[in-house]
Structures are given as C-alpha cells and as structure tokens.
PDB file of C-alpha atoms in Angstrom:
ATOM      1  CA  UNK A 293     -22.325 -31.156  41.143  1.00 71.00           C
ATOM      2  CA  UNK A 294     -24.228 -28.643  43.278  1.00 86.00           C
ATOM      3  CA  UNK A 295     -22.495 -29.978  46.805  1.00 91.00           C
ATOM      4  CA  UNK A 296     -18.821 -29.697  44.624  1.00 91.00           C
ATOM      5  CA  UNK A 297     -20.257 -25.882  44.176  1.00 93.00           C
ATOM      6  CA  UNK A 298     -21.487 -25.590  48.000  1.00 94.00           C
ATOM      7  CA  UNK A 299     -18.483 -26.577  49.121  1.00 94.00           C
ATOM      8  CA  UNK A 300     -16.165 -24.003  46.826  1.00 93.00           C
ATOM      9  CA  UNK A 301     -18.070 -21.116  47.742  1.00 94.00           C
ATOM     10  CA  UNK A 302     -17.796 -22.343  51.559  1.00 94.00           C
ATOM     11  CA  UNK A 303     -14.273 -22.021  50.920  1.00 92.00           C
ATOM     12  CA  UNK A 304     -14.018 -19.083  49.257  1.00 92.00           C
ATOM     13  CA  UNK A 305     -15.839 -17.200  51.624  1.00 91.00           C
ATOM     14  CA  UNK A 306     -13.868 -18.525  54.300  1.00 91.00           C
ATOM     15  CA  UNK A 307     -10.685 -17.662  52.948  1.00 90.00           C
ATOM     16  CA  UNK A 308     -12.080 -13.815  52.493  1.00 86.00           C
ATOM     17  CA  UNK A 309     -13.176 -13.625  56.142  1.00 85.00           C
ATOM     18  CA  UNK A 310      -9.826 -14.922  57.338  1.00 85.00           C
ATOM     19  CA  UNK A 311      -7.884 -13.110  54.258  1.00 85.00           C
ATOM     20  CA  UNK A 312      -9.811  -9.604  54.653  1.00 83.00           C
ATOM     21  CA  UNK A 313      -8.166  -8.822  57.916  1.00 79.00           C
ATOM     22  CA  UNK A 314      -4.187  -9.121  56.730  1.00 80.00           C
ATOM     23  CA  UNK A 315      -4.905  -7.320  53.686  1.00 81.00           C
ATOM     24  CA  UNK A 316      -6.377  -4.474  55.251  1.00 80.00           C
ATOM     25  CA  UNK A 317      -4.238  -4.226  58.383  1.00 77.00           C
ATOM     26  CA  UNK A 318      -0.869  -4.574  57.711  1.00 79.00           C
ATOM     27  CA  UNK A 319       0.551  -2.469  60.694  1.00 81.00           C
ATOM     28  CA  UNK A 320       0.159  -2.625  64.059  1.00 83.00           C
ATOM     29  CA  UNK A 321      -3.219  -0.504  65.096  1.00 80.00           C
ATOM     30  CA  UNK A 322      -2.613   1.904  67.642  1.00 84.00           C
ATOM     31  CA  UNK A 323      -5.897   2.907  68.306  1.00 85.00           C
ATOM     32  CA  UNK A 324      -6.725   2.472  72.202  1.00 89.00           C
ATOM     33  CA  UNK A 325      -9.937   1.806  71.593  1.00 90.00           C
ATOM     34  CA  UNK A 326     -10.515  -0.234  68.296  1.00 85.00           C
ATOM     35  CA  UNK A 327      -7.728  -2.226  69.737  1.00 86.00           C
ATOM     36  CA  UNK A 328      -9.730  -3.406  73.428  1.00 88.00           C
ATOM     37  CA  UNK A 329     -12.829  -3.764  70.212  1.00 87.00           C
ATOM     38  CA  UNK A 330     -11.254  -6.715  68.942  1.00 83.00           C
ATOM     39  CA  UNK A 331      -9.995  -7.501  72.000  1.00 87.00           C
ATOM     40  CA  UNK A 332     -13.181  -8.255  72.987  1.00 88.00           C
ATOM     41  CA  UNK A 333     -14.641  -9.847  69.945  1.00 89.00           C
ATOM     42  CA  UNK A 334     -14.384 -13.344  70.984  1.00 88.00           C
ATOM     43  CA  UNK A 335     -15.758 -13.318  74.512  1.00 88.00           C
ATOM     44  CA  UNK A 336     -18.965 -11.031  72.689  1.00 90.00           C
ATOM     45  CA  UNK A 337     -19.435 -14.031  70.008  1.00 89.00           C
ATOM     46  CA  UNK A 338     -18.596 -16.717  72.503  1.00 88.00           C
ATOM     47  CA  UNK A 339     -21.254 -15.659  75.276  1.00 89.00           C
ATOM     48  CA  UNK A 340     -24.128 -14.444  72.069  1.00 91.00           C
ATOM     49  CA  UNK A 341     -23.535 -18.836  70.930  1.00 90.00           C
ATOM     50  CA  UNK A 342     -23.198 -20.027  74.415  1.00 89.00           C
ATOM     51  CA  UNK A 343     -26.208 -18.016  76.406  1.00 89.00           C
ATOM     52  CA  UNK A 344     -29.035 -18.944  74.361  1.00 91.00           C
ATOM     53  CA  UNK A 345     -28.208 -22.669  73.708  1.00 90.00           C
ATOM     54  CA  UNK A 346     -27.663 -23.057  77.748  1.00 89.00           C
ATOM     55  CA  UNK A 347     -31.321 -22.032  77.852  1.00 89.00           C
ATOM     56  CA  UNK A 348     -32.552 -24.619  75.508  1.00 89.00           C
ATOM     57  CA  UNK A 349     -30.012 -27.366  75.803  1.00 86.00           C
ATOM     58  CA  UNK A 350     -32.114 -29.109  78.564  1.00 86.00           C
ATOM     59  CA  UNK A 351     -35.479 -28.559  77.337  1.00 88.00           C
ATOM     60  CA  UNK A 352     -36.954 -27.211  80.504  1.00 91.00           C
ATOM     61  CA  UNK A 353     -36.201 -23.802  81.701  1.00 92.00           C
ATOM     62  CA  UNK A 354     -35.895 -24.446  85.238  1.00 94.00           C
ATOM     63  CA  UNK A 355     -33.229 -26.971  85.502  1.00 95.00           C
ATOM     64  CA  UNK A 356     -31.074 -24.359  82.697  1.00 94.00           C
ATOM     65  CA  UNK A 357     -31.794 -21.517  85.509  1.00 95.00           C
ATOM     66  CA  UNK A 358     -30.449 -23.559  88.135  1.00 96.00           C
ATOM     67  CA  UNK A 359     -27.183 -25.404  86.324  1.00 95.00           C
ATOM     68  CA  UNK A 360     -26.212 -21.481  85.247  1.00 94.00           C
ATOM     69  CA  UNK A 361     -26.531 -19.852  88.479  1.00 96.00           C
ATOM     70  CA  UNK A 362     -24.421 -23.138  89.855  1.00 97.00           C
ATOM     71  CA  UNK A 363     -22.212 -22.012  87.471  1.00 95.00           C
ATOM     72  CA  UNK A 364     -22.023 -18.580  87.911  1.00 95.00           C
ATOM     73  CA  UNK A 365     -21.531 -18.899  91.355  1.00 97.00           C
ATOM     74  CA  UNK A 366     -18.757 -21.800  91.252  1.00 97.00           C
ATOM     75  CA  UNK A 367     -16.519 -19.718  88.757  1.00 95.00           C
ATOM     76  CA  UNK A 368     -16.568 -16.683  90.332  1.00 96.00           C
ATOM     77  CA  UNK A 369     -14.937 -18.635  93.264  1.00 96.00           C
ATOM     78  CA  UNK A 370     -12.251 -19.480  90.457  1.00 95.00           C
ATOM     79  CA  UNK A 371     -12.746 -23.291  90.297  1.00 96.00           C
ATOM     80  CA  UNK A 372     -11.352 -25.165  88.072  1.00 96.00           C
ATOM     81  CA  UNK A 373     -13.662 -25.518  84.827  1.00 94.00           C
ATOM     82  CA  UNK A 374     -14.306 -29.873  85.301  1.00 97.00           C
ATOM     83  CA  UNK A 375     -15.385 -28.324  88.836  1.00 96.00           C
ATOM     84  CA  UNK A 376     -18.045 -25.648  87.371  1.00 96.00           C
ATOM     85  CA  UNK A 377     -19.428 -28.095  84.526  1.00 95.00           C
ATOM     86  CA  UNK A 378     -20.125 -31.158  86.617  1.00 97.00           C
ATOM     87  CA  UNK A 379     -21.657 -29.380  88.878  1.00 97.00           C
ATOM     88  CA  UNK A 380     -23.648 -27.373  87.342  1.00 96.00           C
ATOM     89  CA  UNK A 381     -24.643 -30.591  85.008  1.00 95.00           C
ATOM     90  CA  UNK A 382     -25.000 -32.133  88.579  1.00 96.00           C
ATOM     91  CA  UNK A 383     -27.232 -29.483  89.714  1.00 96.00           C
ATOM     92  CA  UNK A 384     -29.784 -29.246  86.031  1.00 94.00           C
ATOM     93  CA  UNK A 385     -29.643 -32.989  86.488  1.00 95.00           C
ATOM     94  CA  UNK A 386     -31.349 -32.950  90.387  1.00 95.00           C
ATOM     95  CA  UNK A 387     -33.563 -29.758  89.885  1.00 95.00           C
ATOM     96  CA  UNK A 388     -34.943 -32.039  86.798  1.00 92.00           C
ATOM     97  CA  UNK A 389     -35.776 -35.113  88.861  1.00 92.00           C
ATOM     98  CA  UNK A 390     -37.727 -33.013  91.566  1.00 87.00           C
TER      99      UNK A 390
END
C-alpha cells in the first residue's frame, strides 16, 4: 500500500511541475530578460548535476582534474563529443595508473 501511495504522489507532483508552467503562461512572454532566464535554465541545472559528480565519479581527485581539463580543452577546439569523452576517460584512466 504505501509504495501504491509513493508512487501517486510522485505523479502528482510531476504533473504540477510540468502542468504549472501552461497554466500560468499562456502567451508568449516578451520580457527580454525573463525570456534569456529560462533560456538558460537547462545549461544552469545541467552543469550544477554534472560538475560535482565529475569530481567524485572516479574516486580520486586527481585523475577527475585531469579527464576535465582534457575535456575542457578538446571541446573548446569543437570536437566531436565521442572525441572529448574518450579522451578525457582516456586521460583519468592514465593519470590513475601513474
């Protein structure tokens, strides 16, 4: 009974967060800046999940230092995304055997 109730009120708060939005915004905003605000929502969430799980997703700081500076580096020469991730894996995975 109680994971038949977990689960409902998982839904039902789901269907608010995505619900909320339509409800309250039924025409197009046309403010500059609340519109670059959500804009930028994703990327803000995206990079507050991703940063901190880089950091401890190896279990040794040093080889997360060096696979996100490989990445850093490889994307801002606009490679392809396989290219930045196996090489920065490549790179966490040699800094950790030295």
């Amino acid at each position: 009974m109680n994971i038949a109730l977990y689960v409902i009120v998982m839904a039902v708060v789901t269907y608010l967060i995505r619900m909320i939005p339509f409800v309250f915004f039924r025409k197009k905003i046309k403010s500059r800046f609340f519109r670059s605000f959500l804009y930028y929502i994703p990327y803000a969430v995206l990079s507050a999940m991703t940063i901190p799980a880089i950091f401890y997703s190896t279990g040794n700081l040093f080889t997360a230092i060096a696979g996100t500076v490989t990445a850093f580096v490889l994307s801002y020469f606009n490679l392809p995304l396989i290219v930045v991730a196996l090489s920065a894996t490549a790179m966490a995975f040699i800094v950790g055997l030295f």
